[in-house]
PDB file of C-alpha atoms in Angstrom:
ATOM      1  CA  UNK A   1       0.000   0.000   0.000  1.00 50.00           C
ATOM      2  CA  UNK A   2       1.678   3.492  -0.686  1.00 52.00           C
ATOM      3  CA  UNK A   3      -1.639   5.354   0.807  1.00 52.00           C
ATOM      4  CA  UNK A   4       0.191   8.275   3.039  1.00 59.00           C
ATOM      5  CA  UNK A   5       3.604  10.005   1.952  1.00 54.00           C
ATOM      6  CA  UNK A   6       5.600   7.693   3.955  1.00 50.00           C
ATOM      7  CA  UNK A   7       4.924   4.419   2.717  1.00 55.00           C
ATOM      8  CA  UNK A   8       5.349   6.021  -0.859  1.00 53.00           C
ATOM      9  CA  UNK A   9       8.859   7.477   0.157  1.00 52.00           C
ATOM     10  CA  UNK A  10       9.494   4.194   1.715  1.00 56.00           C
ATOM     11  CA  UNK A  11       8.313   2.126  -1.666  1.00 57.00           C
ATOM     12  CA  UNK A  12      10.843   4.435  -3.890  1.00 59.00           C
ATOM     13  CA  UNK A  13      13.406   4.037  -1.818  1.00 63.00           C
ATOM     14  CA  UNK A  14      13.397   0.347  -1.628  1.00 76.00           C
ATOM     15  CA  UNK A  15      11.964  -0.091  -5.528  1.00 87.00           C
ATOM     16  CA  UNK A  16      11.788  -3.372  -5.070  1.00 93.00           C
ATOM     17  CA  UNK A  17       8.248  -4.394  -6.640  1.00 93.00           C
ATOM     18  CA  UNK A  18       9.182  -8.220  -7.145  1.00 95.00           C
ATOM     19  CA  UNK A  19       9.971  -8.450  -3.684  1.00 95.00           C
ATOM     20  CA  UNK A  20       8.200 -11.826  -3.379  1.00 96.00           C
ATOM     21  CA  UNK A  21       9.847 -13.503  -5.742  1.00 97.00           C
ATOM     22  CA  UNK A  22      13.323 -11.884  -4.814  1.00 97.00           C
ATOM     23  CA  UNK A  23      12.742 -13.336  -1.145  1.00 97.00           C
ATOM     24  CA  UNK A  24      12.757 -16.531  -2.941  1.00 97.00           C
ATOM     25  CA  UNK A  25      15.699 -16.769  -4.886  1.00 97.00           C
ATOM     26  CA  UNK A  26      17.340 -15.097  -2.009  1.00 96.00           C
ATOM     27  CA  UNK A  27      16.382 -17.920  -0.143  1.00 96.00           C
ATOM     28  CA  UNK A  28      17.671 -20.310  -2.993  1.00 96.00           C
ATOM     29  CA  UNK A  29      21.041 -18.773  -3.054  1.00 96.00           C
ATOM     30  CA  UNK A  30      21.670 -19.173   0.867  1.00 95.00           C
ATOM     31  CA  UNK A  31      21.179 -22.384   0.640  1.00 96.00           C
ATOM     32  CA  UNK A  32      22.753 -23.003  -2.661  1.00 95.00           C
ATOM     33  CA  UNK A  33      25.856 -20.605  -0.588  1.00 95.00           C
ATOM     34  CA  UNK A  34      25.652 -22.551   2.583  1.00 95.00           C
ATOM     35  CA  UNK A  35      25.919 -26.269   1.078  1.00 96.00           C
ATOM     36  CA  UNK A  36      28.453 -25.260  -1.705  1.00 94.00           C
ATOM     37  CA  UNK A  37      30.350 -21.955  -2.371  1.00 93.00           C
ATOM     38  CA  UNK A  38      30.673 -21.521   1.287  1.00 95.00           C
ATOM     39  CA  UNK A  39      32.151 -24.693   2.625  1.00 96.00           C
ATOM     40  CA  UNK A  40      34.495 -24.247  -0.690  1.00 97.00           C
ATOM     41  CA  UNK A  41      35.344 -20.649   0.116  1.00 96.00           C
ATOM     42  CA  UNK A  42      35.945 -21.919   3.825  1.00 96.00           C
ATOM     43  CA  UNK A  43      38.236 -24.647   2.443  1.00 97.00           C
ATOM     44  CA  UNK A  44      39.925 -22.480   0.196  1.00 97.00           C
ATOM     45  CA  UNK A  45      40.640 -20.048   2.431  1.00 96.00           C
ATOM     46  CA  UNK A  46      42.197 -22.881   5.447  1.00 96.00           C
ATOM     47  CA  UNK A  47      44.353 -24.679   2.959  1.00 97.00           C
ATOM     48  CA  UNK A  48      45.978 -21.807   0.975  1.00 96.00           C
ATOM     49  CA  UNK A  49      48.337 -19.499   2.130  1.00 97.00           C
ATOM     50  CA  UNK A  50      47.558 -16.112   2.768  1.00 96.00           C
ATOM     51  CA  UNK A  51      50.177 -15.523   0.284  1.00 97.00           C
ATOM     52  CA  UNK A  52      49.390 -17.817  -2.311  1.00 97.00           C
ATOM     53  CA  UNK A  53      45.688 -16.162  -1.968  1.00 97.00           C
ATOM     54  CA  UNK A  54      46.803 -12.948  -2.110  1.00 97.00           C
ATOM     55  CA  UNK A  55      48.236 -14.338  -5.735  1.00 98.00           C
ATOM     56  CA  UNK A  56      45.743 -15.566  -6.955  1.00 97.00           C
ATOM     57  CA  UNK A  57      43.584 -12.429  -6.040  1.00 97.00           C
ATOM     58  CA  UNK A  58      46.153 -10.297  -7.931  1.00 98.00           C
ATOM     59  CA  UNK A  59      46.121 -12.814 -11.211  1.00 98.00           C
ATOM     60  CA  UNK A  60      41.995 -11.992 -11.264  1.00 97.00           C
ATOM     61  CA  UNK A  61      42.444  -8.519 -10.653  1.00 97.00           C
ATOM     62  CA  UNK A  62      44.825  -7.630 -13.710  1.00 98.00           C
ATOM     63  CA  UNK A  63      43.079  -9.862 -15.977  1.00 97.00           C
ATOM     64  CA  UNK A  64      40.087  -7.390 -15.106  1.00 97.00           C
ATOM     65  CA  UNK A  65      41.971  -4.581 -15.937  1.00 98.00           C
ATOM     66  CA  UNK A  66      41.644  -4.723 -19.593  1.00 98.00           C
ATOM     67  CA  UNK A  67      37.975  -4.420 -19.100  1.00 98.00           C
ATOM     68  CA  UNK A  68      38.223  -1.606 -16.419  1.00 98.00           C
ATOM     69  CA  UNK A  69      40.432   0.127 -18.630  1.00 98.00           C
ATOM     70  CA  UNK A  70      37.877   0.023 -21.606  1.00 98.00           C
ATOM     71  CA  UNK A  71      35.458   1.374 -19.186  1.00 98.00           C
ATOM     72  CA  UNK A  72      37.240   4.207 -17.656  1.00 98.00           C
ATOM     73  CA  UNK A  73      38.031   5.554 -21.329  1.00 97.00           C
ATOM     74  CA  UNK A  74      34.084   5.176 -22.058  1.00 97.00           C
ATOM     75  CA  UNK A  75      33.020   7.411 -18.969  1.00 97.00           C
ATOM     76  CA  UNK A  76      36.198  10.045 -19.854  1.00 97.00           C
ATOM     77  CA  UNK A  77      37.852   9.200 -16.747  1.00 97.00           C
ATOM     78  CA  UNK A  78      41.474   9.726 -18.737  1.00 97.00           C
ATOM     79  CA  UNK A  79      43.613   9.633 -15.992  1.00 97.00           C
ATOM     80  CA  UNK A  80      41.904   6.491 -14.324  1.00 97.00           C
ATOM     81  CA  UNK A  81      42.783   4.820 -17.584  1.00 98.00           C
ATOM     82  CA  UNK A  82      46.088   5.751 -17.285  1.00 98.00           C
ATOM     83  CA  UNK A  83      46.481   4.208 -14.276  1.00 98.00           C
ATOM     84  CA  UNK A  84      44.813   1.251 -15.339  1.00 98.00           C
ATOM     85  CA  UNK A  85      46.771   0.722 -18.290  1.00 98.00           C
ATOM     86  CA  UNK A  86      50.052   1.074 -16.084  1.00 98.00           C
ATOM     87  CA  UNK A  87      48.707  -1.091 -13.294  1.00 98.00           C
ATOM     88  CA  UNK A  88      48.049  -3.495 -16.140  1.00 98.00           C
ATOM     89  CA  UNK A  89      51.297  -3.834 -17.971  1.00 98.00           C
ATOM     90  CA  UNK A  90      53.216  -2.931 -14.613  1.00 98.00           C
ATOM     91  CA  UNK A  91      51.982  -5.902 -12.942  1.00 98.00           C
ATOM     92  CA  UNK A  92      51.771  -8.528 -16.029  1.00 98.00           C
ATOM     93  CA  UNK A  93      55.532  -8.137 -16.641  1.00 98.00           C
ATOM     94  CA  UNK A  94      57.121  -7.038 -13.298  1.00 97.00           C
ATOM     95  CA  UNK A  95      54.338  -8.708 -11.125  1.00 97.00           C
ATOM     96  CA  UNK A  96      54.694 -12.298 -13.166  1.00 97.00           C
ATOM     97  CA  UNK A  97      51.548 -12.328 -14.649  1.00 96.00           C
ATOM     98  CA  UNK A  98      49.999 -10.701 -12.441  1.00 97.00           C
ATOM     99  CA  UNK A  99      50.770 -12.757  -9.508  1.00 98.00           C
ATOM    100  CA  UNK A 100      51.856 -10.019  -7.518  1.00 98.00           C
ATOM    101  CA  UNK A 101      51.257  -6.452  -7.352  1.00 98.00           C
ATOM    102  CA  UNK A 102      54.101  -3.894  -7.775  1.00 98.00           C
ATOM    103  CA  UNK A 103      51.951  -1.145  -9.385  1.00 98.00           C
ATOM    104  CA  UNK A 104      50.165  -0.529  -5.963  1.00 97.00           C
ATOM    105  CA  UNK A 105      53.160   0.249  -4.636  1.00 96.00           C
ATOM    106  CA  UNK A 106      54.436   2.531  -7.241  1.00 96.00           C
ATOM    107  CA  UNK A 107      51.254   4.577  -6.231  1.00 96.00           C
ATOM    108  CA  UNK A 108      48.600   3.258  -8.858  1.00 97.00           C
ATOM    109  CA  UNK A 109      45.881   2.284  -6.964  1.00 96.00           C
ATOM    110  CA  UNK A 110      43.844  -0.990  -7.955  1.00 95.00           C
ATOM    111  CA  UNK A 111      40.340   0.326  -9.038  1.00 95.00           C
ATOM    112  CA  UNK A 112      37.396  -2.007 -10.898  1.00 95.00           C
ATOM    113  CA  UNK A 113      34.809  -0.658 -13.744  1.00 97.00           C
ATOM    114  CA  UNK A 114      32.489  -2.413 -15.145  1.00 97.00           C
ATOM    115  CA  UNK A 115      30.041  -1.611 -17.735  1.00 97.00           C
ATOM    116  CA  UNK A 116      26.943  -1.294 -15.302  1.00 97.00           C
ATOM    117  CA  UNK A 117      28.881   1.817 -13.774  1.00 97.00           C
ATOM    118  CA  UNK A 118      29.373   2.789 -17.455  1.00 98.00           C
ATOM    119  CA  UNK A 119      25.555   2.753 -18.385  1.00 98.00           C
ATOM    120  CA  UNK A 120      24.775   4.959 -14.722  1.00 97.00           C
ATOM    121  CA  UNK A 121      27.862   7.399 -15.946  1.00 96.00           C
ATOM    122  CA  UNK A 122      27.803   7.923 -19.564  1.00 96.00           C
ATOM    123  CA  UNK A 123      23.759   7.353 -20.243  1.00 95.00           C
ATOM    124  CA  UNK A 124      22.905   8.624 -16.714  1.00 95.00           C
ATOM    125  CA  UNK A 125      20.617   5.119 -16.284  1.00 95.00           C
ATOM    126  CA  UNK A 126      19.000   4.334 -13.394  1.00 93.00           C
ATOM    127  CA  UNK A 127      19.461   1.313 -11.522  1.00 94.00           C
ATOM    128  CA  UNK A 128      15.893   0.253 -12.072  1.00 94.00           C
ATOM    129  CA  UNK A 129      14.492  -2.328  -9.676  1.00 96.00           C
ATOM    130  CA  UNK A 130      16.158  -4.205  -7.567  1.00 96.00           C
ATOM    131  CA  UNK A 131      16.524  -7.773  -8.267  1.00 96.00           C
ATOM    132  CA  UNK A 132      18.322 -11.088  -7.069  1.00 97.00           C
ATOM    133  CA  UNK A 133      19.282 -13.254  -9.837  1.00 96.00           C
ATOM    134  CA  UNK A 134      19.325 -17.050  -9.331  1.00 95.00           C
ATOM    135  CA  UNK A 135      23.201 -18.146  -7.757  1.00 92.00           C
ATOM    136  CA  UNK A 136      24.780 -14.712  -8.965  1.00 92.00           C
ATOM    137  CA  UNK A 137      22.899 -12.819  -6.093  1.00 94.00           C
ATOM    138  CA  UNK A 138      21.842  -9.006  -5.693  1.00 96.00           C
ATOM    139  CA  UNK A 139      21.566  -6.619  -8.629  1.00 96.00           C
ATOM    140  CA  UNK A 140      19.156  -4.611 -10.858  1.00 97.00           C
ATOM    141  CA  UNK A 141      17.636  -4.104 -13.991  1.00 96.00           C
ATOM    142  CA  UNK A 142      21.044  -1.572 -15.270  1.00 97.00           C
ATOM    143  CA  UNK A 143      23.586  -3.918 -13.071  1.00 97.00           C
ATOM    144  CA  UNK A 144      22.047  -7.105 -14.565  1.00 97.00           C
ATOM    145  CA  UNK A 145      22.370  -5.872 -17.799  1.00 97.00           C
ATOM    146  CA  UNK A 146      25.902  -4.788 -17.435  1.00 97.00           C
ATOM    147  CA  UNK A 147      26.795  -7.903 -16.313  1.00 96.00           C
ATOM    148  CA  UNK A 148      25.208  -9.762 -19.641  1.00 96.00           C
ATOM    149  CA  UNK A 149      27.756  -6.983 -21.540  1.00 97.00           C
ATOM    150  CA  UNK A 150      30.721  -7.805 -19.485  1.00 96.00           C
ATOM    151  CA  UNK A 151      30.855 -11.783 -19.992  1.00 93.00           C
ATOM    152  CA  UNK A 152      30.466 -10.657 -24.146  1.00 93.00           C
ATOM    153  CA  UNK A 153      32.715  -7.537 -23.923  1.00 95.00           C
ATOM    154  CA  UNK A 154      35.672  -8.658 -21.763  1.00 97.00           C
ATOM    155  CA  UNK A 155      38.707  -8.943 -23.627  1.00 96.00           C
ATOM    156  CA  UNK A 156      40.515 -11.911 -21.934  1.00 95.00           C
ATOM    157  CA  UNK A 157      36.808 -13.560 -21.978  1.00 94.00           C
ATOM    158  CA  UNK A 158      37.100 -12.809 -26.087  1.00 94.00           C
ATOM    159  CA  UNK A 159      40.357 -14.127 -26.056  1.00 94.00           C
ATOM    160  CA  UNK A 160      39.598 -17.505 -24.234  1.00 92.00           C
ATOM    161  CA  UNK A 161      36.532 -18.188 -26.693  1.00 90.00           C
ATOM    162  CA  UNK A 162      38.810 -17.311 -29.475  1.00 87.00           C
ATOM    163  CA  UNK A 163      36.484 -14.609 -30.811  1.00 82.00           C
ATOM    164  CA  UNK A 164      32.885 -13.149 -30.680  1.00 77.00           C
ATOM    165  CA  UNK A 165      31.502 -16.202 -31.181  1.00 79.00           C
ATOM    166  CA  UNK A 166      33.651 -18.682 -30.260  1.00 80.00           C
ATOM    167  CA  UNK A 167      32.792 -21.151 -27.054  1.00 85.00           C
ATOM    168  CA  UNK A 168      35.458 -22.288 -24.260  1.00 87.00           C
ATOM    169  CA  UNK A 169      34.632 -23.232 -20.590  1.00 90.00           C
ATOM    170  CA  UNK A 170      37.810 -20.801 -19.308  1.00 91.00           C
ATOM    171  CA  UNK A 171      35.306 -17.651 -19.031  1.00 92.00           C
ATOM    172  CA  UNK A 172      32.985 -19.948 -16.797  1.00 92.00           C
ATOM    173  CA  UNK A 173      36.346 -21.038 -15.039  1.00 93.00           C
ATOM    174  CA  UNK A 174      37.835 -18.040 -14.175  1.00 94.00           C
ATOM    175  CA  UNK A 175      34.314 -17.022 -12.697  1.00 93.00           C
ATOM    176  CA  UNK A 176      33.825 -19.765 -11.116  1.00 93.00           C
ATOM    177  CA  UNK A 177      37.332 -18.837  -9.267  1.00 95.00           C
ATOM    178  CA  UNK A 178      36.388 -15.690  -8.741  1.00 95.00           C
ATOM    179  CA  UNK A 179      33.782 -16.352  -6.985  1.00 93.00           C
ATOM    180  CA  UNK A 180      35.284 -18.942  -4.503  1.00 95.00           C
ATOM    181  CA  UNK A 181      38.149 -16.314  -3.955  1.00 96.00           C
ATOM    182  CA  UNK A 182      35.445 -13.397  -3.078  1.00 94.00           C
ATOM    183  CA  UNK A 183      33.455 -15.189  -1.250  1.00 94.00           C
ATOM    184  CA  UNK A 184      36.139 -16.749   0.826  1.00 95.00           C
ATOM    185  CA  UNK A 185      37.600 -12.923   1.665  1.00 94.00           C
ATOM    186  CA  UNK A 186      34.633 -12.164   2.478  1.00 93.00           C
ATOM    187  CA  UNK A 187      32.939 -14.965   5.050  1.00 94.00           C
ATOM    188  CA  UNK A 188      33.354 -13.234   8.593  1.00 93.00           C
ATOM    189  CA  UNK A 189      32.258  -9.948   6.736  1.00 92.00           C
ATOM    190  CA  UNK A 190      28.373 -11.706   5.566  1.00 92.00           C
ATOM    191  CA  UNK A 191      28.531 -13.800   8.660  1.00 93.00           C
ATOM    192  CA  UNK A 192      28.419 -10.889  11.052  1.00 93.00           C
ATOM    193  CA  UNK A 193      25.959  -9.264   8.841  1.00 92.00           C
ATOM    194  CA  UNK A 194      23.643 -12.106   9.058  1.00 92.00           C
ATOM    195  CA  UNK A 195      24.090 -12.552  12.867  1.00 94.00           C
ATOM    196  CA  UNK A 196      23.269  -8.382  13.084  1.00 93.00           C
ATOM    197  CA  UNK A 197      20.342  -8.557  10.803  1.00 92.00           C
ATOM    198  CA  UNK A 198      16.945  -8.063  11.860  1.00 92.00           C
ATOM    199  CA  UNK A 199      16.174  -8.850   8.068  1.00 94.00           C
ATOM    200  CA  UNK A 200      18.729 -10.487   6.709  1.00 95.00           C
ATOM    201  CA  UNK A 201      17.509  -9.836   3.085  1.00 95.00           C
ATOM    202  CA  UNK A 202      17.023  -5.837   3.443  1.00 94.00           C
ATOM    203  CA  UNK A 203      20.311  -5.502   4.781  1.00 94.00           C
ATOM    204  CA  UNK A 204      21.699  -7.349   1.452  1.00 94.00           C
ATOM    205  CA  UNK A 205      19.649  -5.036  -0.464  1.00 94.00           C
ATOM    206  CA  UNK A 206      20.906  -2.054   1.299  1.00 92.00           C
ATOM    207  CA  UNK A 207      24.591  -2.724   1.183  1.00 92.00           C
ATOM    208  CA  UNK A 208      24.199  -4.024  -2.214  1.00 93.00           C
ATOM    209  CA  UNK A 209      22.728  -0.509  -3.218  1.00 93.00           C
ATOM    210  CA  UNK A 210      25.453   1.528  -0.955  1.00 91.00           C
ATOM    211  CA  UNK A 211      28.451  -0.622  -2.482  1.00 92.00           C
ATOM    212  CA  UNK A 212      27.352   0.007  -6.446  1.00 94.00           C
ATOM    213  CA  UNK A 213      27.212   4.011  -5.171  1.00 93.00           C
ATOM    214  CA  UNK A 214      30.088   4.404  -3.799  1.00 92.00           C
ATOM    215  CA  UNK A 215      31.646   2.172  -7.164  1.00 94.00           C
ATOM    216  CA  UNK A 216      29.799   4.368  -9.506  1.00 94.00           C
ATOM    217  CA  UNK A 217      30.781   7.894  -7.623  1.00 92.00           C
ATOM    218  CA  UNK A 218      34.206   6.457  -7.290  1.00 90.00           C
ATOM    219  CA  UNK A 219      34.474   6.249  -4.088  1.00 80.00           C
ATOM    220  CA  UNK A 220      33.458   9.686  -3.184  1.00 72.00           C
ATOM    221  CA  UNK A 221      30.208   8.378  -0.911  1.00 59.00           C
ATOM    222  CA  UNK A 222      32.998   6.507   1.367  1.00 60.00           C
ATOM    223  CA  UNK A 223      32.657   3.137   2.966  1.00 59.00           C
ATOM    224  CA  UNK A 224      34.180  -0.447   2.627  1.00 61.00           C
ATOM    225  CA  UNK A 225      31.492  -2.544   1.360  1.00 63.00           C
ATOM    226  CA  UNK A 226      31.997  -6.329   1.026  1.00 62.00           C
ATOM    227  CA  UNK A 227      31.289  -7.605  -2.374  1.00 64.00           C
ATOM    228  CA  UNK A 228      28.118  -9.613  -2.019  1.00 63.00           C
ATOM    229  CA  UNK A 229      27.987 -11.101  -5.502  1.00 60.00           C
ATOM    230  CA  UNK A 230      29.001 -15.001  -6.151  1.00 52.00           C
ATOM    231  CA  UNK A 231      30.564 -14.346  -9.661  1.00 47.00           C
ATOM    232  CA  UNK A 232      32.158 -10.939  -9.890  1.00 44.00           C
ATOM    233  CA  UNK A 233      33.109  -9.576 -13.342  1.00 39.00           C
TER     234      UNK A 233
END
């Protein structure tokens, strides 16, 4: 019901008219989370080395940067790109492959773009409303298309399928990685969210929205959000 000017303000702010049906895939992924990715994460996290994870962190992050890269030059952030391109070529020769990360401490800070934050930059889109997709978790009508355009768009992903076109299982690999290594940096951080949630599912939805703000404005909104998404870009 949106009959007084409070539960209207409280509907827009929340724009989340498939609630229902978000509740239930919510639902799906925690217990699709709690009976695979996070016993994996946990596993992943108590056999590796906090150096070796720190590796293989840095290996996913710089074959992002190609794709940040692109992105920064689409929303005219020049000197972003810059760094990007640096951080990229910095750490793929002198970091071996990317294994390690000697561009951070050169003073060019890691940063991520993807092409949802392009879409709410350069065509001033809205994030539409909220959704949570089956095992990949919170996003939005903009966000969820963004994500469609960064599994096409992403170089190294167009590189791996050996075109356009082309098919290979490395893009669904190096996801699927991804994922295990996010989620695994990231377990006390959802646990205590969880245990400090009156509603477990608006507080996703809230951080979710915070965290793609402060991405979008670059950081100018502040905060350290965790990333609450099973397959990042």
């Amino acid at each position: 019901s949106t009959a007084t000017p409070e539960l209207r303000a409280a509907v827009e702010e929340t724009n989340d008219p498939l609630e229902p049906l978000n509740r239930y895939f919510f639902e799906l992924n925690r217990f699709v989370d709690e009976i695979a990715f996070k016993p994996v994460a946990w596993w992943y996290r108590a056999a590796l080395p906090d150096p070796v994870q720190d590796s293989v962190s840095n290996f996913l992050a710089n074959l992002r940067n190609p794709w940040t890269a692109i992105n920064d030059l689409a929303q005219g952030e020049f000197n972003r790109f810059f760094t990007t391109v640096v951080r990229f070529v910095v750490n793929s020769t002198l970091g071996v492959a990317g294994l390690f990360d000697p561009a951070a401490s050169f003073g060019f800070a890691k940063h991520e773009e993807d092409a949802g934050q392009t879409f709410a930059v350069t065509l001033r889109a809205s994030e539409g409303p909220y959704l949570v997709l089956p095992v990949f978790g919170p996003s939005n009508i903009r966000d969820t298309a963004g994500l469609i355009v960064d599994s096409l768009l992403d170089p190294v992903n167009i590189i791996a399928r050996g075109g356009l076109r082309g098919e290979s299982s490395i893009p669904a690999i190096r996801s699927i990685v991804s994922g295990v290594d996010s989620r695994a940096r990231n377990l006390d951080t959802i646990d205590q969210l969880q245990k400090s949630s009156v509603d477990f599912y608006a507080t996703i939805r809230s951080v979710y929205r915070q965290r793609r703000d402060n991405e979008i404005s670059n950081g100018e909104s502040g905060g350290n959000f965790p990333s609450l998404n099973v397959f990042p870009q």
